[in-house]
Tab-separated table of N, CA and C in Angstrom:
chain	number	residue	atom	x	y	z
A	1	ALA	N	0.835	-1.179	0.000
A	1	ALA	CA	0.000	0.000	0.000
A	1	ALA	C	0.882	1.246	0.000
A	2	SER	N	0.401	2.283	-0.599
A	2	SER	CA	1.123	3.547	-0.655
A	2	SER	C	0.210	4.661	-0.171
A	3	ALA	N	0.780	5.589	0.590
A	3	ALA	CA	0.026	6.745	1.076
A	3	ALA	C	0.958	7.948	1.109
A	4	LYS	N	0.389	9.142	1.104
A	4	LYS	CA	1.175	10.365	1.108
A	4	LYS	C	2.094	10.424	2.335
A	5	ASP	N	3.348	10.784	2.089
A	5	ASP	CA	4.368	10.930	3.127
A	5	ASP	C	4.589	9.655	3.930
A	6	GLN	N	4.369	8.506	3.301
A	6	GLN	CA	4.588	7.207	3.935
A	6	GLN	C	5.388	6.307	2.990
A	7	PRO	N	6.166	5.373	3.545
A	7	PRO	CA	6.824	4.395	2.682
A	7	PRO	C	5.799	3.385	2.161
A	8	LEU	N	6.221	2.548	1.230
A	8	LEU	CA	5.369	1.451	0.781
A	8	LEU	C	5.294	0.424	1.906
A	9	HIS	N	4.105	-0.058	2.192
A	9	HIS	CA	3.932	-1.076	3.221
A	9	HIS	C	3.397	-2.343	2.582
A	10	LEU	N	3.937	-3.472	3.014
A	10	LEU	CA	3.439	-4.778	2.599
A	10	LEU	C	2.684	-5.363	3.792
A	11	PHE	N	1.378	-5.570	3.610
A	11	PHE	CA	0.532	-6.056	4.690
A	11	PHE	C	0.333	-7.564	4.601
A	12	ASP	N	0.210	-8.209	5.740
A	12	ASP	CA	-0.101	-9.624	5.809
A	12	ASP	C	-1.590	-9.796	5.499
A	13	ALA	N	-1.916	-10.664	4.555
A	13	ALA	CA	-3.307	-10.853	4.132
A	13	ALA	C	-4.173	-11.491	5.212
A	14	TYR	N	-3.573	-12.220	6.130
A	14	TYR	CA	-4.343	-12.925	7.154
A	14	TYR	C	-4.530	-12.105	8.427
A	15	THR	N	-3.488	-11.377	8.832
A	15	THR	CA	-3.565	-10.635	10.093
A	15	THR	C	-3.828	-9.150	9.902
A	16	GLY	N	-3.540	-8.620	8.718
A	16	GLY	CA	-3.715	-7.195	8.461
A	16	GLY	C	-2.587	-6.334	9.008
A	17	LYS	N	-1.548	-6.963	9.539
A	17	LYS	CA	-0.420	-6.220	10.104
A	17	LYS	C	0.633	-5.958	9.032
A	18	VAL	N	1.405	-4.891	9.232
A	18	VAL	CA	2.481	-4.555	8.302
A	18	VAL	C	3.588	-5.604	8.434
A	19	ARG	N	3.931	-6.241	7.323
A	19	ARG	CA	5.014	-7.238	7.320
A	19	ARG	C	6.366	-6.580	7.137
A	20	CYS	N	6.422	-5.584	6.233
A	20	CYS	CA	7.668	-4.866	5.996
A	20	CYS	C	7.369	-3.573	5.239
A	21	SER	N	8.381	-2.704	5.152
A	21	SER	CA	8.236	-1.413	4.479
A	21	SER	C	9.386	-1.209	3.500
A	22	TYR	N	9.092	-0.479	2.445
A	22	TYR	CA	10.073	-0.144	1.413
A	22	TYR	C	10.087	1.375	1.299
A	23	ARG	N	11.265	1.970	1.470
A	23	ARG	CA	11.373	3.432	1.524
A	23	ARG	C	12.113	3.980	0.305
A	24	THR	N	11.599	5.095	-0.214
A	24	THR	CA	12.281	5.812	-1.294
A	24	THR	C	12.502	7.246	-0.856
A	25	TYR	N	13.635	7.783	-1.265
A	25	TYR	CA	14.007	9.139	-0.888
A	25	TYR	C	14.422	9.916	-2.128
A	26	ASP	N	14.185	11.224	-2.097
A	26	ASP	CA	14.595	12.073	-3.209
A	26	ASP	C	16.043	12.528	-3.015
A	27	ALA	N	16.490	13.457	-3.845
A	27	ALA	CA	17.886	13.904	-3.824
A	27	ALA	C	18.295	14.600	-2.530
A	28	VAL	N	17.345	15.173	-1.799
A	28	VAL	CA	17.668	15.861	-0.546
A	28	VAL	C	17.204	15.042	0.668
A	29	ASP	N	17.042	13.736	0.471
A	29	ASP	CA	16.729	12.777	1.530
A	29	ASP	C	15.350	12.950	2.165
A	30	ASN	N	14.399	13.444	1.383
A	30	ASN	CA	13.008	13.493	1.842
A	30	ASN	C	12.298	12.226	1.373
A	31	LEU	N	11.424	11.686	2.216
A	31	LEU	CA	10.669	10.494	1.866
A	31	LEU	C	9.743	10.791	0.693
A	32	GLU	N	9.759	9.923	-0.320
A	32	GLU	CA	8.877	10.054	-1.481
A	32	GLU	C	7.775	9.009	-1.395
A	33	SER	N	6.602	9.356	-1.850
A	33	SER	CA	5.473	8.428	-1.871
A	33	SER	C	5.198	7.985	-3.299
A	34	ALA	N	4.973	6.711	-3.472
A	34	ALA	CA	4.682	6.161	-4.794
A	34	ALA	C	3.281	6.560	-5.242
A	35	GLN	N	3.132	6.803	-6.539
A	35	GLN	CA	1.833	7.136	-7.117
A	35	GLN	C	1.105	5.899	-7.627
A	36	SER	N	1.867	4.849	-7.939
A	36	SER	CA	1.284	3.588	-8.404
A	36	SER	C	2.218	2.452	-8.003
A	37	VAL	N	1.645	1.278	-7.791
A	37	VAL	CA	2.419	0.132	-7.311
A	37	VAL	C	1.903	-1.143	-7.954
A	38	THR	N	2.818	-2.062	-8.299
A	38	THR	CA	2.429	-3.394	-8.782
A	38	THR	C	3.530	-4.390	-8.450
A	39	PHE	N	3.170	-5.651	-8.445
A	39	PHE	CA	4.122	-6.741	-8.289
A	39	PHE	C	4.472	-7.297	-9.659
A	40	THR	N	5.676	-7.859	-9.789
A	40	THR	CA	6.012	-8.615	-10.993
A	40	THR	C	5.206	-9.901	-10.959
A	41	PRO	N	4.983	-10.550	-12.104
A	41	PRO	CA	4.166	-11.771	-12.120
A	41	PRO	C	4.678	-12.884	-11.194
A	42	ASP	N	5.990	-12.953	-10.978
A	42	ASP	CA	6.539	-13.988	-10.102
A	42	ASP	C	6.535	-13.567	-8.626
A	43	GLY	N	6.172	-12.317	-8.333
A	43	GLY	CA	6.093	-11.826	-6.964
A	43	GLY	C	7.432	-11.508	-6.327
A	44	GLU	N	8.505	-11.553	-7.105
A	44	GLU	CA	9.834	-11.307	-6.557
A	44	GLU	C	10.178	-9.828	-6.407
A	45	ARG	N	9.491	-8.973	-7.155
A	45	ARG	CA	9.775	-7.540	-7.082
A	45	ARG	C	8.496	-6.719	-7.022
A	46	ILE	N	8.665	-5.513	-6.475
A	46	ILE	CA	7.595	-4.518	-6.448
A	46	ILE	C	8.059	-3.354	-7.308
A	47	LEU	N	7.214	-2.904	-8.234
A	47	LEU	CA	7.505	-1.734	-9.046
A	47	LEU	C	6.638	-0.588	-8.545
A	48	ALA	N	7.270	0.546	-8.276
A	48	ALA	CA	6.564	1.719	-7.771
A	48	ALA	C	6.786	2.882	-8.731
A	49	GLY	N	5.705	3.567	-9.103
A	49	GLY	CA	5.770	4.664	-10.057
A	49	GLY	C	5.847	6.022	-9.381
A	50	PHE	N	6.714	6.889	-9.919
A	50	PHE	CA	6.918	8.241	-9.415
A	50	PHE	C	6.905	9.201	-10.601
A	51	ASN	N	7.317	10.433	-10.403
A	51	ASN	CA	7.404	11.414	-11.479
A	51	ASN	C	8.657	11.127	-12.314
A	52	ARG	N	8.471	10.550	-13.508
A	52	ARG	CA	9.527	10.224	-14.463
A	52	ARG	C	10.443	9.078	-14.019
A	53	TYR	N	10.059	8.319	-13.006
A	53	TYR	CA	10.869	7.205	-12.529
A	53	TYR	C	9.996	6.019	-12.169
A	54	ILE	N	10.599	4.841	-12.247
A	54	ILE	CA	10.040	3.636	-11.638
A	54	ILE	C	11.136	3.090	-10.744
A	55	LYS	N	10.769	2.778	-9.521
A	55	LYS	CA	11.732	2.216	-8.578
A	55	LYS	C	11.326	0.777	-8.305
A	56	MET	N	12.311	-0.128	-8.396
A	56	MET	CA	12.057	-1.563	-8.279
A	56	MET	C	12.688	-2.108	-7.002
A	57	PHE	N	11.865	-2.709	-6.162
A	57	PHE	CA	12.301	-3.307	-4.898
A	57	PHE	C	12.238	-4.820	-5.010
A	58	HIS	N	13.172	-5.513	-4.392
A	58	HIS	CA	13.085	-6.963	-4.251
A	58	HIS	C	12.249	-7.232	-3.002
A	59	THR	N	11.242	-8.075	-3.112
A	59	THR	CA	10.330	-8.302	-1.993
A	59	THR	C	11.035	-8.928	-0.791
A	60	ASN	N	12.132	-9.629	-1.027
A	60	ASN	CA	12.841	-10.261	0.082
A	60	ASN	C	13.862	-9.344	0.750
A	61	VAL	N	13.969	-8.070	0.282
A	61	VAL	CA	14.900	-7.102	0.865
A	61	VAL	C	14.147	-5.816	1.209
A	62	PRO	N	13.450	-5.787	2.345
A	62	PRO	CA	12.753	-4.553	2.721
A	62	PRO	C	13.752	-3.467	3.112
A	63	GLY	N	13.294	-2.236	3.115
A	63	GLY	CA	14.170	-1.129	3.502
A	63	GLY	C	14.335	-0.121	2.405
A	64	ARG	N	15.578	0.307	2.211
A	64	ARG	CA	15.873	1.434	1.348
A	64	ARG	C	16.587	1.054	0.049
A	65	GLU	N	16.815	-0.211	-0.185
A	65	GLU	CA	17.540	-0.646	-1.380
A	65	GLU	C	16.577	-0.865	-2.541
A	66	TYR	N	16.858	-0.220	-3.667
A	66	TYR	CA	16.027	-0.351	-4.854
A	66	TYR	C	16.825	0.021	-6.087
A	67	ASP	N	16.343	-0.408	-7.239
A	67	ASP	CA	16.897	-0.024	-8.530
A	67	ASP	C	15.989	1.034	-9.125
A	68	THR	N	16.582	2.019	-9.771
A	68	THR	CA	15.807	3.107	-10.368
A	68	THR	C	15.826	2.988	-11.887
A	69	MET	N	14.659	3.109	-12.467
A	69	MET	CA	14.519	3.103	-13.925
A	69	MET	C	13.992	4.467	-14.343
A	70	ARG	N	14.819	5.213	-15.029
A	70	ARG	CA	14.443	6.554	-15.489
A	70	ARG	C	13.622	6.427	-16.777
A	71	LEU	N	12.518	7.157	-16.869
A	71	LEU	CA	11.644	7.044	-18.031
A	71	LEU	C	11.991	8.015	-19.154
A	72	GLY	N	12.841	8.970	-18.903
A	72	GLY	CA	13.289	9.910	-19.920
A	72	GLY	C	14.670	10.414	-19.553
A	73	LYS	N	15.373	10.981	-20.515
A	73	LYS	CA	16.734	11.448	-20.242
A	73	LYS	C	16.761	12.610	-19.254
A	74	SER	N	15.857	13.540	-19.422
A	74	SER	CA	15.760	14.678	-18.506
A	74	SER	C	14.357	15.264	-18.606
A	75	ARG	N	14.058	16.203	-17.743
A	75	ARG	CA	12.747	16.844	-17.747
A	75	ARG	C	12.487	17.577	-19.062
A	76	TYR	N	13.534	18.133	-19.649
A	76	TYR	CA	13.378	18.956	-20.855
A	76	TYR	C	13.671	18.193	-22.142
A	77	SER	N	14.100	16.960	-22.042
A	77	SER	CA	14.408	16.147	-23.206
A	77	SER	C	13.123	15.783	-23.949
A	78	LYS	N	13.222	15.669	-25.259
A	78	LYS	CA	12.066	15.245	-26.048
A	78	LYS	C	11.961	13.722	-26.082
A	79	ASP	N	13.004	13.041	-25.622
A	79	ASP	CA	13.022	11.586	-25.621
A	79	ASP	C	12.417	11.045	-24.335
A	80	GLY	N	11.760	9.904	-24.428
A	80	GLY	CA	11.265	9.213	-23.244
A	80	GLY	C	9.888	9.656	-22.801
A	81	GLN	N	9.413	8.964	-21.798
A	81	GLN	CA	8.069	9.189	-21.268
A	81	GLN	C	8.073	10.325	-20.261
A	82	LYS	N	7.042	11.127	-20.279
A	82	LYS	CA	6.933	12.290	-19.394
A	82	LYS	C	5.793	12.100	-18.405
A	83	GLY	N	5.917	12.741	-17.256
A	83	GLY	CA	4.812	12.804	-16.313
A	83	GLY	C	4.906	11.827	-15.156
A	84	ILE	N	3.903	11.916	-14.300
A	84	ILE	CA	3.797	11.058	-13.121
A	84	ILE	C	3.190	9.722	-13.542
A	85	VAL	N	3.816	8.647	-13.128
A	85	VAL	CA	3.343	7.309	-13.477
A	85	VAL	C	2.029	7.035	-12.757
A	86	SER	N	0.977	6.810	-13.534
A	86	SER	CA	-0.346	6.574	-12.955
A	86	SER	C	-0.709	5.100	-12.916
A	87	ALA	N	-0.080	4.284	-13.756
A	87	ALA	CA	-0.398	2.857	-13.784
A	87	ALA	C	0.772	2.057	-14.327
A	88	ILE	N	0.969	0.880	-13.743
A	88	ILE	CA	1.975	-0.078	-14.205
A	88	ILE	C	1.282	-1.425	-14.277
A	89	SER	N	1.435	-2.129	-15.397
A	89	SER	CA	0.735	-3.400	-15.534
A	89	SER	C	1.530	-4.390	-16.374
A	90	TYR	N	1.572	-5.627	-15.911
A	90	TYR	CA	2.147	-6.737	-16.680
A	90	TYR	C	1.004	-7.471	-17.362
A	91	PRO	N	1.137	-7.771	-18.661
A	91	PRO	CA	0.120	-8.594	-19.305
A	91	PRO	C	0.247	-10.036	-18.812
A	92	THR	N	-0.819	-10.800	-18.899
A	92	THR	CA	-0.781	-12.180	-18.409
A	92	THR	C	0.135	-13.069	-19.240
A	93	SER	N	0.433	-12.669	-20.463
A	93	SER	CA	1.244	-13.501	-21.346
A	93	SER	C	2.739	-13.213	-21.258
A	94	SER	N	3.161	-12.263	-20.430
A	94	SER	CA	4.573	-11.882	-20.385
A	94	SER	C	5.085	-11.810	-18.952
A	95	ARG	N	6.330	-12.230	-18.774
A	95	ARG	CA	6.969	-12.125	-17.465
A	95	ARG	C	7.846	-10.888	-17.368
A	96	ASN	N	8.287	-10.346	-18.515
A	96	ASN	CA	9.274	-9.275	-18.485
A	96	ASN	C	8.804	-7.952	-19.056
A	97	VAL	N	7.870	-7.967	-19.982
A	97	VAL	CA	7.412	-6.737	-20.619
A	97	VAL	C	6.233	-6.192	-19.808
A	98	PHE	N	6.268	-4.881	-19.537
A	98	PHE	CA	5.178	-4.266	-18.791
A	98	PHE	C	4.840	-2.914	-19.391
A	99	ALA	N	3.614	-2.472	-19.152
A	99	ALA	CA	3.119	-1.199	-19.672
A	99	ALA	C	3.132	-0.162	-18.558
A	100	VAL	N	3.460	1.076	-18.938
A	100	VAL	CA	3.480	2.197	-17.994
A	100	VAL	C	2.661	3.333	-18.594
A	101	GLY	N	1.640	3.769	-17.845
A	101	GLY	CA	0.830	4.908	-18.256
A	101	GLY	C	1.098	6.081	-17.336
A	102	THR	N	1.002	7.297	-17.868
A	102	THR	CA	1.214	8.499	-17.060
A	102	THR	C	-0.005	9.395	-17.113
A	103	TYR	N	-0.073	10.310	-16.138
A	103	TYR	CA	-1.151	11.295	-16.134
A	103	TYR	C	-1.039	12.256	-17.317
A	104	ALA	N	0.125	12.307	-17.966
A	104	ALA	CA	0.303	13.147	-19.153
A	104	ALA	C	-0.336	12.514	-20.389
A	105	GLY	N	-0.827	11.274	-20.251
A	105	GLY	CA	-1.537	10.633	-21.352
A	105	GLY	C	-0.690	9.724	-22.215
A	106	SER	N	0.522	9.409	-21.797
A	106	SER	CA	1.366	8.534	-22.606
A	106	SER	C	1.311	7.104	-22.086
A	107	LEU	N	1.551	6.156	-22.990
A	107	LEU	CA	1.595	4.741	-22.651
A	107	LEU	C	2.794	4.137	-23.356
A	108	TYR	N	3.716	3.575	-22.583
A	108	TYR	CA	4.921	2.967	-23.124
A	108	TYR	C	5.027	1.533	-22.635
A	109	LEU	N	5.735	0.715	-23.407
A	109	LEU	CA	6.060	-0.645	-22.994
A	109	LEU	C	7.544	-0.719	-22.677
A	110	TYR	N	7.896	-1.421	-21.600
A	110	TYR	CA	9.284	-1.580	-21.175
A	110	TYR	C	9.585	-3.045	-20.946
A	111	ASP	N	10.863	-3.379	-21.005
A	111	ASP	CA	11.344	-4.724	-20.698
A	111	ASP	C	12.168	-4.615	-19.427
A	112	ASP	N	11.776	-5.311	-18.361
A	112	ASP	CA	12.481	-5.143	-17.087
A	112	ASP	C	13.851	-5.823	-17.050
A	113	ARG	N	14.203	-6.598	-18.082
A	113	ARG	CA	15.553	-7.163	-18.172
A	113	ARG	C	16.551	-6.110	-18.623
A	114	VAL	N	16.072	-5.091	-19.364
A	114	VAL	CA	16.901	-4.000	-19.854
A	114	VAL	C	16.203	-2.698	-19.460
A	115	PRO	N	16.390	-2.232	-18.190
A	115	PRO	CA	15.596	-1.113	-17.676
A	115	PRO	C	15.683	0.183	-18.472
A	116	SER	N	16.763	0.419	-19.207
A	116	SER	CA	16.880	1.689	-19.934
A	116	SER	C	16.252	1.644	-21.316
A	117	ALA	N	15.886	0.459	-21.785
A	117	ALA	CA	15.377	0.325	-23.151
A	117	ALA	C	13.855	0.429	-23.182
A	118	ILE	N	13.357	1.196	-24.113
A	118	ILE	CA	11.917	1.310	-24.334
A	118	ILE	C	11.541	0.298	-25.404
A	119	ALA	N	10.598	-0.568	-25.076
A	119	ALA	CA	10.170	-1.564	-26.038
A	119	ALA	C	9.286	-0.932	-27.113
A	120	ALA	N	8.423	-0.002	-26.721
A	120	ALA	CA	7.525	0.634	-27.706
A	120	ALA	C	6.833	1.829	-27.085
A	121	ASP	N	6.495	2.791	-27.941
A	121	ASP	CA	5.672	3.936	-27.553
A	121	ASP	C	4.322	3.725	-28.219
A	122	ILE	N	3.286	3.579	-27.406
A	122	ILE	CA	1.953	3.286	-27.972
A	122	ILE	C	1.153	4.572	-28.079
């Protein structure tokens, strides 16, 4: 679960208690809140959407360790996806390719084996 000014929390489905937390911080060490969250199909990672970034956590390593996937070269670059990530989804037929939608109205496909490569702009 994600909430404003809170880390990502993983809740136990049976007890409702927090099992662990995943924290993201910006450049000046302020806690960032994810705008969208999904699991990989195998459940090994959590993908969290932010403004122009996706941060990937391993479910077995709670805390502050994550990989960052930048969706564009820079804020002013014409290349890459722009905006706050509003949705992340894996199709049922793929383990590695996932779709990312933004509030700016763009939809891109990515391959999580090669985080910097854009599979397609839809």
